[in-house]
Amino acid sequence: DTEVTQTPKHLVMGMTNKKSLKCEQHMGHRAMYWYKQKAKKPPELMFVYSYEKLSINESVPSRFSPECPNSSLLNLHLHALQPEDSALYLCASSQGPLAGGLRTNEQFFGPGTRLTVL
Amino acid sequence: DQQVKQNSPSLSVQEGRISILNCDYTNSMFDYFLWYKKYPAEGPTFLISISSIKDKNEDGRFTVFLNKSAKHLSLHIVPSQPGDSAVYFCAAGNSGGYQKVTFGTGTKLQVIP
């Protein structure tokens, strides 16, 4: 299984709602990522989990709360979002920490969740 | 500060010809580079990568060239096919870091039949 799955595909929420995005991979990868992508922009890193521990938080507002319940699952909990948070949210996974040399960090992406905040 | 730049927002190529997509970076700590293809409403798909100890890597129709002294890399697609029409992102990272990858701004490739 070489797939990263994300649910839901689309999500519309109000500014007072609480919702969660889910991501799953069964490739045995030990690093998982959340990215945010706005139209005509590159993916922007939000969080990295390595061996189920948060290793990078790119100064993301606290209204976004990541969670990694186990090595296959990654959640992003959303609360009190703003309309400017509307974007495509991408999950990715990769093998894990690199040893240098020939290793490159190929990340495998899911199809994304299109989020609209009203 | 955009550490990875793709200066051509778009590129049109005839089917069967070569497509050359370019990417420049500023951070000398980057030691590996990747290319991704992205269709609308889908996640990026990994294409090919290269470590800084190499200057060329080839996979089928795709070849990536790395010029470390110029901090420049390019992706060659030969021959180009209409299905290659997509947005292409280059990305860079440091193998000693925490798996962080920095993406370029993207180039939209259109292959004309």
PDB file of C-alpha atoms in Angstrom:
ATOM      1  CA  ASP A   1       0.000   0.000   0.000  1.00  0.00           C
ATOM      2  CA  THR A   2       1.701   3.188  -1.205  1.00  0.00           C
ATOM      3  CA  GLU A   3      -1.141   5.549  -0.520  1.00  0.00           C
ATOM      4  CA  VAL A   4      -1.778   8.376   1.881  1.00  0.00           C
ATOM      5  CA  THR A   5      -5.494   8.873   2.478  1.00  0.00           C
ATOM      6  CA  GLN A   6      -7.184  11.973   3.810  1.00  0.00           C
ATOM      7  CA  THR A   7     -10.729  12.563   5.006  1.00  0.00           C
ATOM      8  CA  PRO A   8     -12.862  14.446   4.381  1.00  0.00           C
ATOM      9  CA  LYS A   9     -12.190  15.579   0.810  1.00  0.00           C
ATOM     10  CA  HIS A  10     -14.120  18.791   1.359  1.00  0.00           C
ATOM     11  CA  LEU A  11     -15.078  20.600   4.556  1.00  0.00           C
ATOM     12  CA  VAL A  12     -17.108  23.748   5.087  1.00  0.00           C
ATOM     13  CA  MET A  13     -17.175  25.130   8.601  1.00  0.00           C
ATOM     14  CA  GLY A  14     -18.180  28.243  10.467  1.00  0.00           C
ATOM     15  CA  MET A  15     -15.793  30.253  12.592  1.00  0.00           C
ATOM     16  CA  THR A  16     -17.204  28.802  15.822  1.00  0.00           C
ATOM     17  CA  ASN A  17     -17.136  25.163  14.745  1.00  0.00           C
ATOM     18  CA  LYS A  18     -14.750  22.430  15.855  1.00  0.00           C
ATOM     19  CA  LYS A  19     -13.753  19.902  13.233  1.00  0.00           C
ATOM     20  CA  SER A  20     -10.926  17.460  12.551  1.00  0.00           C
ATOM     21  CA  LEU A  21      -8.986  16.428   9.485  1.00  0.00           C
ATOM     22  CA  LYS A  22      -7.690  12.867   9.315  1.00  0.00           C
ATOM     23  CA  CYS A  23      -4.733  11.313   7.532  1.00  0.00           C
ATOM     24  CA  GLU A  24      -3.650   7.689   7.321  1.00  0.00           C
ATOM     25  CA  GLN A  25      -0.723   5.808   5.778  1.00  0.00           C
ATOM     26  CA  HIS A  26       0.267   2.150   5.887  1.00  0.00           C
ATOM     27  CA  MET A  27       3.736   2.373   4.342  1.00  0.00           C
ATOM     28  CA  GLY A  28       5.530   2.036   7.667  1.00  0.00           C
ATOM     29  CA  HIS A  29       6.674   5.643   7.432  1.00  0.00           C
ATOM     30  CA  ARG A  30       7.787   7.213  10.706  1.00  0.00           C
ATOM     31  CA  ALA A  31       7.501  10.885   9.717  1.00  0.00           C
ATOM     32  CA  MET A  32       4.202  12.604   8.948  1.00  0.00           C
ATOM     33  CA  TYR A  33       3.477  16.169   7.923  1.00  0.00           C
ATOM     34  CA  TRP A  34       0.730  18.754   7.633  1.00  0.00           C
ATOM     35  CA  TYR A  35       0.960  21.378   4.914  1.00  0.00           C
ATOM     36  CA  LYS A  36      -1.309  24.246   3.961  1.00  0.00           C
ATOM     37  CA  GLN A  37      -1.586  25.306   0.333  1.00  0.00           C
ATOM     38  CA  LYS A  38      -3.278  28.430  -0.969  1.00  0.00           C
ATOM     39  CA  ALA A  39      -4.134  28.879  -4.629  1.00  0.00           C
ATOM     40  CA  LYS A  40      -1.117  29.416  -6.903  1.00  0.00           C
ATOM     41  CA  LYS A  41       1.272  29.056  -3.960  1.00  0.00           C
ATOM     42  CA  PRO A  42       3.629  26.260  -2.901  1.00  0.00           C
ATOM     43  CA  PRO A  43       2.750  23.947  -0.022  1.00  0.00           C
ATOM     44  CA  GLU A  44       3.610  25.606   3.273  1.00  0.00           C
ATOM     45  CA  LEU A  45       4.812  23.364   6.098  1.00  0.00           C
ATOM     46  CA  MET A  46       2.790  23.490   9.316  1.00  0.00           C
ATOM     47  CA  PHE A  47       3.833  20.517  11.472  1.00  0.00           C
ATOM     48  CA  VAL A  48       6.166  17.515  11.365  1.00  0.00           C
ATOM     49  CA  TYR A  49       5.807  14.416  13.507  1.00  0.00           C
ATOM     50  CA  SER A  50       8.741  12.048  13.797  1.00  0.00           C
ATOM     51  CA  TYR A  51       8.177   8.722  15.580  1.00  0.00           C
ATOM     52  CA  GLU A  52       4.822  10.078  16.807  1.00  0.00           C
ATOM     53  CA  LYS A  53       6.450  13.068  18.467  1.00  0.00           C
ATOM     54  CA  LEU A  54       6.020  16.641  17.296  1.00  0.00           C
ATOM     55  CA  SER A  55       9.397  17.725  15.912  1.00  0.00           C
ATOM     56  CA  ILE A  56       8.510  20.875  13.975  1.00  0.00           C
ATOM     57  CA  ASN A  57       5.806  23.487  14.556  1.00  0.00           C
ATOM     58  CA  GLU A  58       6.226  26.296  12.064  1.00  0.00           C
ATOM     59  CA  SER A  59       4.721  28.914  14.387  1.00  0.00           C
ATOM     60  CA  VAL A  60       1.210  27.797  13.527  1.00  0.00           C
ATOM     61  CA  PRO A  61      -1.644  29.525  15.432  1.00  0.00           C
ATOM     62  CA  SER A  62      -3.085  27.488  18.292  1.00  0.00           C
ATOM     63  CA  ARG A  63      -6.461  27.230  16.542  1.00  0.00           C
ATOM     64  CA  PHE A  64      -4.728  24.395  14.636  1.00  0.00           C
ATOM     65  CA  SER A  65      -3.911  21.466  16.908  1.00  0.00           C
ATOM     66  CA  PRO A  66      -2.125  18.390  15.524  1.00  0.00           C
ATOM     67  CA  GLU A  67      -2.307  14.932  17.013  1.00  0.00           C
ATOM     68  CA  CYS A  68      -0.503  11.696  16.136  1.00  0.00           C
ATOM     69  CA  PRO A  69      -2.338   8.823  17.890  1.00  0.00           C
ATOM     70  CA  ASN A  70      -0.066   6.164  16.359  1.00  0.00           C
ATOM     71  CA  SER A  71       2.491   5.709  13.593  1.00  0.00           C
ATOM     72  CA  SER A  72      -0.195   5.374  10.889  1.00  0.00           C
ATOM     73  CA  LEU A  73      -2.550   8.183  11.835  1.00  0.00           C
ATOM     74  CA  LEU A  74      -2.309  11.957  11.900  1.00  0.00           C
ATOM     75  CA  ASN A  75      -5.103  14.337  12.845  1.00  0.00           C
ATOM     76  CA  LEU A  76      -5.455  18.093  12.617  1.00  0.00           C
ATOM     77  CA  HIS A  77      -8.011  19.548  15.011  1.00  0.00           C
ATOM     78  CA  LEU A  78      -9.545  22.846  13.971  1.00  0.00           C
ATOM     79  CA  HIS A  79     -11.244  25.356  16.246  1.00  0.00           C
ATOM     80  CA  ALA A  80     -12.280  28.975  15.842  1.00  0.00           C
ATOM     81  CA  LEU A  81     -10.786  29.286  12.383  1.00  0.00           C
ATOM     82  CA  GLN A  82     -10.793  32.450  10.309  1.00  0.00           C
ATOM     83  CA  PRO A  83     -11.904  32.834   6.674  1.00  0.00           C
ATOM     84  CA  GLU A  84      -8.243  33.326   5.687  1.00  0.00           C
ATOM     85  CA  ASP A  85      -7.577  29.762   6.874  1.00  0.00           C
ATOM     86  CA  SER A  86      -9.519  28.498   3.858  1.00  0.00           C
ATOM     87  CA  ALA A  87      -7.048  26.428   1.835  1.00  0.00           C
ATOM     88  CA  LEU A  88      -6.085  22.928   0.713  1.00  0.00           C
ATOM     89  CA  TYR A  89      -4.658  21.012   3.658  1.00  0.00           C
ATOM     90  CA  LEU A  90      -2.203  18.326   2.643  1.00  0.00           C
ATOM     91  CA  CYS A  91      -0.888  15.434   4.654  1.00  0.00           C
ATOM     92  CA  ALA A  92       2.346  13.681   3.724  1.00  0.00           C
ATOM     93  CA  SER A  93       4.544  10.918   5.051  1.00  0.00           C
ATOM     94  CA  SER A  94       8.150   9.843   4.607  1.00  0.00           C
ATOM     95  CA  GLN A  95      10.452   7.119   5.868  1.00  0.00           C
ATOM     96  CA  GLY A  96      11.834   9.120   8.750  1.00  0.00           C
ATOM     97  CA  PRO A  97      15.013  10.763   9.970  1.00  0.00           C
ATOM     98  CA  LEU A  98      17.792  10.871   7.402  1.00  0.00           C
ATOM     99  CA  ALA A  99      21.343   9.636   7.850  1.00  0.00           C
ATOM    100  CA  GLY A 100      22.796  11.954   5.243  1.00  0.00           C
ATOM    101  CA  GLY A 101      24.767  10.934   2.181  1.00  0.00           C
ATOM    102  CA  LEU A 102      22.558   9.474  -0.510  1.00  0.00           C
ATOM    103  CA  ARG A 103      19.319   9.736   1.423  1.00  0.00           C
ATOM    104  CA  THR A 104      16.659  12.103   0.170  1.00  0.00           C
ATOM    105  CA  ASN A 105      13.423  12.796   1.976  1.00  0.00           C
ATOM    106  CA  GLU A 106      10.775  11.733  -0.519  1.00  0.00           C
ATOM    107  CA  GLN A 107       7.451  12.695   0.922  1.00  0.00           C
ATOM    108  CA  PHE A 108       4.275  11.020  -0.269  1.00  0.00           C
ATOM    109  CA  PHE A 109       1.230  13.252  -0.269  1.00  0.00           C
ATOM    110  CA  GLY A 110      -2.440  12.579   0.184  1.00  0.00           C
ATOM    111  CA  PRO A 111      -5.064  14.195  -2.063  1.00  0.00           C
ATOM    112  CA  GLY A 112      -5.780  16.920   0.484  1.00  0.00           C
ATOM    113  CA  THR A 113      -8.823  18.325   2.238  1.00  0.00           C
ATOM    114  CA  ARG A 114     -10.318  21.450   0.679  1.00  0.00           C
ATOM    115  CA  LEU A 115     -11.338  23.583   3.667  1.00  0.00           C
ATOM    116  CA  THR A 116     -13.676  26.554   3.438  1.00  0.00           C
ATOM    117  CA  VAL A 117     -14.238  28.711   6.517  1.00  0.00           C
ATOM    118  CA  LEU A 118     -17.341  30.892   6.384  1.00  0.00           C
TER     119      LEU A 118
ATOM    120  CA  ASP B   1      12.813  35.090   2.111  1.00  0.00           C
ATOM    121  CA  GLN B   2      12.177  32.621  -0.709  1.00  0.00           C
ATOM    122  CA  GLN B   3      15.035  30.125  -0.446  1.00  0.00           C
ATOM    123  CA  VAL B   4      13.875  28.058  -3.416  1.00  0.00           C
ATOM    124  CA  LYS B   5      12.803  29.911  -6.530  1.00  0.00           C
ATOM    125  CA  GLN B   6      11.300  28.912  -9.827  1.00  0.00           C
ATOM    126  CA  ASN B   7      11.494  32.043 -11.925  1.00  0.00           C
ATOM    127  CA  SER B   8       9.262  30.835 -14.751  1.00  0.00           C
ATOM    128  CA  PRO B   9       5.631  30.715 -13.614  1.00  0.00           C
ATOM    129  CA  SER B  10       4.621  28.947 -16.813  1.00  0.00           C
ATOM    130  CA  LEU B  11       6.048  27.068 -19.784  1.00  0.00           C
ATOM    131  CA  SER B  12       4.486  25.792 -23.017  1.00  0.00           C
ATOM    132  CA  VAL B  13       6.094  22.995 -25.025  1.00  0.00           C
ATOM    133  CA  GLN B  14       5.055  21.011 -28.072  1.00  0.00           C
ATOM    134  CA  GLU B  15       4.349  17.318 -27.588  1.00  0.00           C
ATOM    135  CA  GLY B  16       7.446  15.224 -28.274  1.00  0.00           C
ATOM    136  CA  ARG B  17       9.877  18.057 -27.551  1.00  0.00           C
ATOM    137  CA  ILE B  18      11.994  18.582 -24.445  1.00  0.00           C
ATOM    138  CA  SER B  19      10.630  20.432 -21.422  1.00  0.00           C
ATOM    139  CA  ILE B  20      13.210  22.106 -19.194  1.00  0.00           C
ATOM    140  CA  LEU B  21      12.111  23.407 -15.822  1.00  0.00           C
ATOM    141  CA  ASN B  22      14.539  25.423 -13.747  1.00  0.00           C
ATOM    142  CA  CYS B  23      15.003  25.998 -10.050  1.00  0.00           C
ATOM    143  CA  ASP B  24      17.442  28.126  -8.041  1.00  0.00           C
ATOM    144  CA  TYR B  25      18.197  27.990  -4.356  1.00  0.00           C
ATOM    145  CA  THR B  26      20.043  30.243  -1.953  1.00  0.00           C
ATOM    146  CA  ASN B  27      20.640  28.084   1.120  1.00  0.00           C
ATOM    147  CA  SER B  28      23.998  26.310   0.828  1.00  0.00           C
ATOM    148  CA  MET B  29      22.931  23.887   3.581  1.00  0.00           C
ATOM    149  CA  PHE B  30      20.490  22.148   1.239  1.00  0.00           C
ATOM    150  CA  ASP B  31      21.958  18.770   0.304  1.00  0.00           C
ATOM    151  CA  TYR B  32      19.092  17.049  -1.440  1.00  0.00           C
ATOM    152  CA  PHE B  33      16.511  18.160  -3.946  1.00  0.00           C
ATOM    153  CA  LEU B  34      13.222  16.798  -5.208  1.00  0.00           C
ATOM    154  CA  TRP B  35      10.746  17.451  -8.001  1.00  0.00           C
ATOM    155  CA  TYR B  36       7.011  17.052  -7.588  1.00  0.00           C
ATOM    156  CA  LYS B  37       4.170  17.223 -10.083  1.00  0.00           C
ATOM    157  CA  LYS B  38       0.760  18.503  -9.041  1.00  0.00           C
ATOM    158  CA  TYR B  39      -2.573  18.298 -10.831  1.00  0.00           C
ATOM    159  CA  PRO B  40      -5.422  20.590  -9.727  1.00  0.00           C
ATOM    160  CA  ALA B  41      -7.288  19.404  -6.624  1.00  0.00           C
ATOM    161  CA  GLU B  42      -4.728  16.647  -5.989  1.00  0.00           C
ATOM    162  CA  GLY B  43      -1.722  16.329  -3.715  1.00  0.00           C
ATOM    163  CA  PRO B  44       1.792  16.637  -5.161  1.00  0.00           C
ATOM    164  CA  THR B  45       3.243  13.460  -6.635  1.00  0.00           C
ATOM    165  CA  PHE B  46       6.939  12.718  -6.160  1.00  0.00           C
ATOM    166  CA  LEU B  47       8.839  12.499  -9.465  1.00  0.00           C
ATOM    167  CA  ILE B  48      12.569  12.322  -8.919  1.00  0.00           C
ATOM    168  CA  SER B  49      15.212  13.358  -6.421  1.00  0.00           C
ATOM    169  CA  ILE B  50      18.932  13.998  -6.297  1.00  0.00           C
ATOM    170  CA  SER B  51      21.493  14.096  -3.529  1.00  0.00           C
ATOM    171  CA  SER B  52      24.154  16.807  -3.594  1.00  0.00           C
ATOM    172  CA  ILE B  53      26.883  14.192  -4.050  1.00  0.00           C
ATOM    173  CA  LYS B  54      25.566  13.632  -7.577  1.00  0.00           C
ATOM    174  CA  ASP B  55      25.128  16.019 -10.480  1.00  0.00           C
ATOM    175  CA  LYS B  56      22.637  13.981 -12.486  1.00  0.00           C
ATOM    176  CA  ASN B  57      19.881  11.500 -11.822  1.00  0.00           C
ATOM    177  CA  GLU B  58      17.740   9.868 -14.478  1.00  0.00           C
ATOM    178  CA  ASP B  59      14.452   7.982 -14.279  1.00  0.00           C
ATOM    179  CA  GLY B  60      12.802   7.152 -17.568  1.00  0.00           C
ATOM    180  CA  ARG B  61      11.775  10.352 -19.334  1.00  0.00           C
ATOM    181  CA  PHE B  62      12.814  12.492 -16.356  1.00  0.00           C
ATOM    182  CA  THR B  63      16.349  13.705 -15.660  1.00  0.00           C
ATOM    183  CA  VAL B  64      17.401  16.101 -12.935  1.00  0.00           C
ATOM    184  CA  PHE B  65      20.663  18.031 -13.203  1.00  0.00           C
ATOM    185  CA  LEU B  66      22.301  19.724 -10.244  1.00  0.00           C
ATOM    186  CA  ASN B  67      24.888  22.519 -10.467  1.00  0.00           C
ATOM    187  CA  LYS B  68      26.014  23.126  -6.894  1.00  0.00           C
ATOM    188  CA  SER B  69      28.368  25.980  -7.684  1.00  0.00           C
ATOM    189  CA  ALA B  70      25.516  27.876  -9.362  1.00  0.00           C
ATOM    190  CA  LYS B  71      22.935  26.680  -6.798  1.00  0.00           C
ATOM    191  CA  HIS B  72      20.778  25.632  -9.706  1.00  0.00           C
ATOM    192  CA  LEU B  73      18.885  22.530 -10.689  1.00  0.00           C
ATOM    193  CA  SER B  74      16.793  21.636 -13.673  1.00  0.00           C
ATOM    194  CA  LEU B  75      14.297  18.954 -14.638  1.00  0.00           C
ATOM    195  CA  HIS B  76      14.320  17.682 -18.207  1.00  0.00           C
ATOM    196  CA  ILE B  77      11.335  15.794 -19.576  1.00  0.00           C
ATOM    197  CA  VAL B  78      11.958  14.013 -22.872  1.00  0.00           C
ATOM    198  CA  PRO B  79       9.772  13.473 -24.802  1.00  0.00           C
ATOM    199  CA  SER B  80       7.056  15.674 -23.354  1.00  0.00           C
ATOM    200  CA  GLN B  81       3.534  14.273 -23.371  1.00  0.00           C
ATOM    201  CA  PRO B  82       0.153  16.002 -22.904  1.00  0.00           C
ATOM    202  CA  GLY B  83      -0.283  14.098 -19.619  1.00  0.00           C
ATOM    203  CA  ASP B  84       2.764  15.930 -18.300  1.00  0.00           C
ATOM    204  CA  SER B  85       0.744  19.151 -18.196  1.00  0.00           C
ATOM    205  CA  ALA B  86       0.701  20.090 -14.512  1.00  0.00           C
ATOM    206  CA  VAL B  87       2.365  22.378 -11.987  1.00  0.00           C
ATOM    207  CA  TYR B  88       5.907  21.301 -11.142  1.00  0.00           C
ATOM    208  CA  PHE B  89       7.462  22.147  -7.798  1.00  0.00           C
ATOM    209  CA  CYS B  90      11.097  21.770  -6.907  1.00  0.00           C
ATOM    210  CA  ALA B  91      11.907  21.279  -3.246  1.00  0.00           C
ATOM    211  CA  ALA B  92      15.057  21.203  -1.162  1.00  0.00           C
ATOM    212  CA  GLY B  93      16.117  19.976   2.233  1.00  0.00           C
ATOM    213  CA  ASN B  94      19.031  19.241   4.529  1.00  0.00           C
ATOM    214  CA  SER B  95      19.616  15.621   5.511  1.00  0.00           C
ATOM    215  CA  GLY B  96      20.826  16.703   8.938  1.00  0.00           C
ATOM    216  CA  GLY B  97      17.606  18.532   9.682  1.00  0.00           C
ATOM    217  CA  TYR B  98      14.194  17.398  10.868  1.00  0.00           C
ATOM    218  CA  GLN B  99      12.853  16.304   7.488  1.00  0.00           C
ATOM    219  CA  LYS B 100      11.873  19.855   6.624  1.00  0.00           C
ATOM    220  CA  VAL B 101      11.538  20.420   2.890  1.00  0.00           C
ATOM    221  CA  THR B 102      11.202  23.869   1.350  1.00  0.00           C
ATOM    222  CA  PHE B 103       9.140  24.126  -1.818  1.00  0.00           C
ATOM    223  CA  GLY B 104       9.680  26.446  -4.746  1.00  0.00           C
ATOM    224  CA  THR B 105       6.936  28.619  -6.178  1.00  0.00           C
ATOM    225  CA  GLY B 106       6.042  26.232  -8.985  1.00  0.00           C
ATOM    226  CA  THR B 107       6.052  26.242 -12.790  1.00  0.00           C
ATOM    227  CA  LYS B 108       2.907  25.440 -14.742  1.00  0.00           C
ATOM    228  CA  LEU B 109       3.826  23.261 -17.716  1.00  0.00           C
ATOM    229  CA  GLN B 110       1.494  22.975 -20.669  1.00  0.00           C
ATOM    230  CA  VAL B 111       2.314  20.349 -23.292  1.00  0.00           C
ATOM    231  CA  ILE B 112       0.526  21.140 -26.525  1.00  0.00           C
ATOM    232  CA  PRO B 113      -0.582  18.154 -28.641  1.00  0.00           C
TER     233      PRO B 113
END
